[in-house]
Amino acid sequence: MTSLSNVGLFDLPNEILLIIFKQLNNMDVLYSLFGICNQRFNIFLQEYLGQTLNFAHKTMIDGVVQIDESIFHRFCIEILPKMNHCVRSLIVESDSMGRVLLAGDYPNLTQLQIYNFTEPVIFSYFTSH
């Protein structure tokens, strides 16, 4: 007789979770799973998947496309304020850059990639008035 196991995704060791999640888009995983389980799992998501966040996806046909507004809104309101200390790299489009940058302090940010920027937009963020 075979017994069924009650081991769930959240019970797996970090090493196995990392193997699984590296096969997926980290933004999708963070959006789908951040805040739904225990503190250990949220810390894992922040440390291993939250280091590089790409809010501007490059496509061959359309150039750079922003993520869906409802997903973007949840990142700016709920996810980024809780994990901004883990973010090392941000990839944004200039139109959404302000919302992303204002969502957290990013003390460990070392790389900022900006797409579709214009001088007036960039000067408004990076020069003093």
PDB file of C-alpha atoms in Angstrom:
ATOM      1  CA  MET A   1       0.000   0.000   0.000  1.00  0.00           C
ATOM      2  CA  THR A   2       1.387   3.412  -0.990  1.00  0.00           C
ATOM      3  CA  SER A   3       0.905   6.389   1.305  1.00  0.00           C
ATOM      4  CA  LEU A   4       0.304   9.842  -0.101  1.00  0.00           C
ATOM      5  CA  SER A   5       2.588  12.643   0.956  1.00  0.00           C
ATOM      6  CA  ASN A   6       1.347  16.045   2.044  1.00  0.00           C
ATOM      7  CA  VAL A   7       4.499  17.869   0.973  1.00  0.00           C
ATOM      8  CA  GLY A   8       3.637  21.120  -0.760  1.00  0.00           C
ATOM      9  CA  LEU A   9       5.602  23.695  -2.717  1.00  0.00           C
ATOM     10  CA  PHE A  10       6.271  25.736   0.406  1.00  0.00           C
ATOM     11  CA  ASP A  11       7.790  22.731   2.190  1.00  0.00           C
ATOM     12  CA  LEU A  12      10.547  22.162  -0.378  1.00  0.00           C
ATOM     13  CA  PRO A  13      14.147  23.102   0.445  1.00  0.00           C
ATOM     14  CA  ASN A  14      15.425  26.425  -0.939  1.00  0.00           C
ATOM     15  CA  GLU A  15      17.778  24.641  -3.330  1.00  0.00           C
ATOM     16  CA  ILE A  16      14.909  22.838  -5.065  1.00  0.00           C
ATOM     17  CA  LEU A  17      12.743  25.967  -5.112  1.00  0.00           C
ATOM     18  CA  LEU A  18      15.599  27.848  -6.759  1.00  0.00           C
ATOM     19  CA  ILE A  19      15.927  25.207  -9.488  1.00  0.00           C
ATOM     20  CA  ILE A  20      12.185  25.412 -10.164  1.00  0.00           C
ATOM     21  CA  PHE A  21      11.931  29.206 -10.099  1.00  0.00           C
ATOM     22  CA  LYS A  22      14.970  29.756 -12.335  1.00  0.00           C
ATOM     23  CA  GLN A  23      12.918  28.139 -15.095  1.00  0.00           C
ATOM     24  CA  LEU A  24      10.198  30.787 -14.676  1.00  0.00           C
ATOM     25  CA  ASN A  25       9.992  34.562 -15.064  1.00  0.00           C
ATOM     26  CA  ASN A  26      10.914  36.035 -11.666  1.00  0.00           C
ATOM     27  CA  MET A  27       8.382  38.875 -12.045  1.00  0.00           C
ATOM     28  CA  ASP A  28       5.568  36.365 -12.588  1.00  0.00           C
ATOM     29  CA  VAL A  29       6.675  34.292  -9.600  1.00  0.00           C
ATOM     30  CA  LEU A  30       6.958  37.333  -7.318  1.00  0.00           C
ATOM     31  CA  TYR A  31       3.574  38.656  -8.447  1.00  0.00           C
ATOM     32  CA  SER A  32       1.888  35.289  -8.002  1.00  0.00           C
ATOM     33  CA  LEU A  33       3.450  34.094  -4.745  1.00  0.00           C
ATOM     34  CA  PHE A  34       4.759  37.060  -2.728  1.00  0.00           C
ATOM     35  CA  GLY A  35       2.734  37.555   0.430  1.00  0.00           C
ATOM     36  CA  ILE A  36       0.599  34.416   0.177  1.00  0.00           C
ATOM     37  CA  CYS A  37       2.553  32.096   2.411  1.00  0.00           C
ATOM     38  CA  ASN A  38       4.892  32.123   5.362  1.00  0.00           C
ATOM     39  CA  GLN A  39       7.724  34.511   6.198  1.00  0.00           C
ATOM     40  CA  ARG A  40      10.418  31.984   5.200  1.00  0.00           C
ATOM     41  CA  PHE A  41       8.982  31.760   1.707  1.00  0.00           C
ATOM     42  CA  ASN A  42       8.683  35.560   1.335  1.00  0.00           C
ATOM     43  CA  ILE A  43      12.313  35.973   2.426  1.00  0.00           C
ATOM     44  CA  PHE A  44      13.350  33.347  -0.127  1.00  0.00           C
ATOM     45  CA  LEU A  45      11.452  35.171  -2.892  1.00  0.00           C
ATOM     46  CA  GLN A  46      13.030  38.495  -1.959  1.00  0.00           C
ATOM     47  CA  GLU A  47      16.593  37.231  -1.703  1.00  0.00           C
ATOM     48  CA  TYR A  48      16.694  34.955  -4.725  1.00  0.00           C
ATOM     49  CA  LEU A  49      14.181  36.456  -7.155  1.00  0.00           C
ATOM     50  CA  GLY A  50      14.021  40.114  -6.175  1.00  0.00           C
ATOM     51  CA  GLN A  51      17.554  41.150  -7.042  1.00  0.00           C
ATOM     52  CA  THR A  52      16.755  42.045 -10.665  1.00  0.00           C
ATOM     53  CA  LEU A  53      13.319  43.364 -11.559  1.00  0.00           C
ATOM     54  CA  ASN A  54      12.404  43.940 -15.194  1.00  0.00           C
ATOM     55  CA  PHE A  55       9.415  46.245 -15.669  1.00  0.00           C
ATOM     56  CA  ALA A  56      10.114  46.722 -19.403  1.00  0.00           C
ATOM     57  CA  HIS A  57      10.107  43.613 -21.550  1.00  0.00           C
ATOM     58  CA  LYS A  58      11.860  43.757 -24.904  1.00  0.00           C
ATOM     59  CA  THR A  59      10.048  42.216 -27.859  1.00  0.00           C
ATOM     60  CA  MET A  60      11.343  41.754 -31.379  1.00  0.00           C
ATOM     61  CA  ILE A  61       8.283  43.352 -32.996  1.00  0.00           C
ATOM     62  CA  ASP A  62       7.099  46.123 -30.681  1.00  0.00           C
ATOM     63  CA  GLY A  63      10.353  47.196 -29.028  1.00  0.00           C
ATOM     64  CA  VAL A  64       9.892  47.671 -25.271  1.00  0.00           C
ATOM     65  CA  VAL A  65       6.548  46.918 -23.667  1.00  0.00           C
ATOM     66  CA  GLN A  66       5.521  47.665 -20.092  1.00  0.00           C
ATOM     67  CA  ILE A  67       4.039  44.945 -17.917  1.00  0.00           C
ATOM     68  CA  ASP A  68       0.279  44.836 -17.376  1.00  0.00           C
ATOM     69  CA  GLU A  69      -1.002  47.818 -15.331  1.00  0.00           C
ATOM     70  CA  SER A  70      -2.669  45.693 -12.620  1.00  0.00           C
ATOM     71  CA  ILE A  71       0.555  43.729 -12.094  1.00  0.00           C
ATOM     72  CA  PHE A  72       2.605  46.935 -12.141  1.00  0.00           C
ATOM     73  CA  HIS A  73       0.253  48.549  -9.597  1.00  0.00           C
ATOM     74  CA  ARG A  74       0.585  45.624  -7.178  1.00  0.00           C
ATOM     75  CA  PHE A  75       4.380  45.744  -7.453  1.00  0.00           C
ATOM     76  CA  CYS A  76       4.448  49.471  -6.680  1.00  0.00           C
ATOM     77  CA  ILE A  77       1.903  49.390  -3.837  1.00  0.00           C
ATOM     78  CA  GLU A  78       2.488  46.023  -2.134  1.00  0.00           C
ATOM     79  CA  ILE A  79       5.627  44.222  -3.272  1.00  0.00           C
ATOM     80  CA  LEU A  80       8.356  46.844  -3.804  1.00  0.00           C
ATOM     81  CA  PRO A  81       7.849  48.628  -0.464  1.00  0.00           C
ATOM     82  CA  LYS A  82       8.442  45.309   1.332  1.00  0.00           C
ATOM     83  CA  MET A  83      11.437  44.154  -0.664  1.00  0.00           C
ATOM     84  CA  ASN A  84      13.206  47.285  -1.934  1.00  0.00           C
ATOM     85  CA  HIS A  85      16.277  46.502   0.198  1.00  0.00           C
ATOM     86  CA  CYS A  86      16.923  43.350  -1.889  1.00  0.00           C
ATOM     87  CA  VAL A  87      16.757  45.009  -5.303  1.00  0.00           C
ATOM     88  CA  ARG A  88      20.126  45.394  -6.996  1.00  0.00           C
ATOM     89  CA  SER A  89      19.015  46.019 -10.582  1.00  0.00           C
ATOM     90  CA  LEU A  90      15.941  47.731 -12.045  1.00  0.00           C
ATOM     91  CA  ILE A  91      14.899  47.724 -15.678  1.00  0.00           C
ATOM     92  CA  VAL A  92      12.191  50.294 -16.405  1.00  0.00           C
ATOM     93  CA  GLU A  93      10.624  52.301 -19.162  1.00  0.00           C
ATOM     94  CA  SER A  94      10.921  56.064 -18.672  1.00  0.00           C
ATOM     95  CA  ASP A  95       7.145  56.578 -18.355  1.00  0.00           C
ATOM     96  CA  SER A  96       6.929  54.186 -15.403  1.00  0.00           C
ATOM     97  CA  MET A  97      10.297  54.967 -13.821  1.00  0.00           C
ATOM     98  CA  GLY A  98       8.892  57.501 -11.360  1.00  0.00           C
ATOM     99  CA  ARG A  99       6.381  55.097  -9.835  1.00  0.00           C
ATOM    100  CA  VAL A 100       9.001  52.381  -9.455  1.00  0.00           C
ATOM    101  CA  LEU A 101      11.617  54.663  -7.924  1.00  0.00           C
ATOM    102  CA  LEU A 102       9.124  56.201  -5.502  1.00  0.00           C
ATOM    103  CA  ALA A 103       7.925  52.762  -4.331  1.00  0.00           C
ATOM    104  CA  GLY A 104      11.093  52.183  -2.280  1.00  0.00           C
ATOM    105  CA  ASP A 105      14.488  53.469  -1.186  1.00  0.00           C
ATOM    106  CA  TYR A 106      16.633  50.774  -2.910  1.00  0.00           C
ATOM    107  CA  PRO A 107      19.756  51.044  -0.729  1.00  0.00           C
ATOM    108  CA  ASN A 108      21.461  48.209  -2.659  1.00  0.00           C
ATOM    109  CA  LEU A 109      20.585  49.371  -6.176  1.00  0.00           C
ATOM    110  CA  THR A 110      23.686  49.237  -8.386  1.00  0.00           C
ATOM    111  CA  GLN A 111      22.151  49.167 -11.872  1.00  0.00           C
ATOM    112  CA  LEU A 112      19.310  51.121 -13.463  1.00  0.00           C
ATOM    113  CA  GLN A 113      18.404  50.449 -17.106  1.00  0.00           C
ATOM    114  CA  ILE A 114      15.974  52.920 -18.668  1.00  0.00           C
ATOM    115  CA  TYR A 115      14.213  52.346 -21.991  1.00  0.00           C
ATOM    116  CA  ASN A 116      12.388  54.833 -24.215  1.00  0.00           C
ATOM    117  CA  PHE A 117      13.749  57.846 -22.378  1.00  0.00           C
ATOM    118  CA  THR A 118      13.794  61.424 -23.523  1.00  0.00           C
ATOM    119  CA  GLU A 119      15.944  64.247 -22.201  1.00  0.00           C
ATOM    120  CA  PRO A 120      13.088  66.093 -20.456  1.00  0.00           C
ATOM    121  CA  VAL A 121      12.021  62.959 -18.606  1.00  0.00           C
ATOM    122  CA  ILE A 122      15.556  62.075 -17.523  1.00  0.00           C
ATOM    123  CA  PHE A 123      16.390  65.653 -16.492  1.00  0.00           C
ATOM    124  CA  SER A 124      13.261  65.805 -14.355  1.00  0.00           C
ATOM    125  CA  TYR A 125      14.546  62.859 -12.284  1.00  0.00           C
ATOM    126  CA  PHE A 126      18.290  63.403 -12.220  1.00  0.00           C
ATOM    127  CA  THR A 127      18.810  67.159 -11.915  1.00  0.00           C
ATOM    128  CA  SER A 128      17.988  69.494  -9.063  1.00  0.00           C
ATOM    129  CA  HIS A 129      15.472  72.231  -9.654  1.00  0.00           C
TER     130      HIS A 129
END
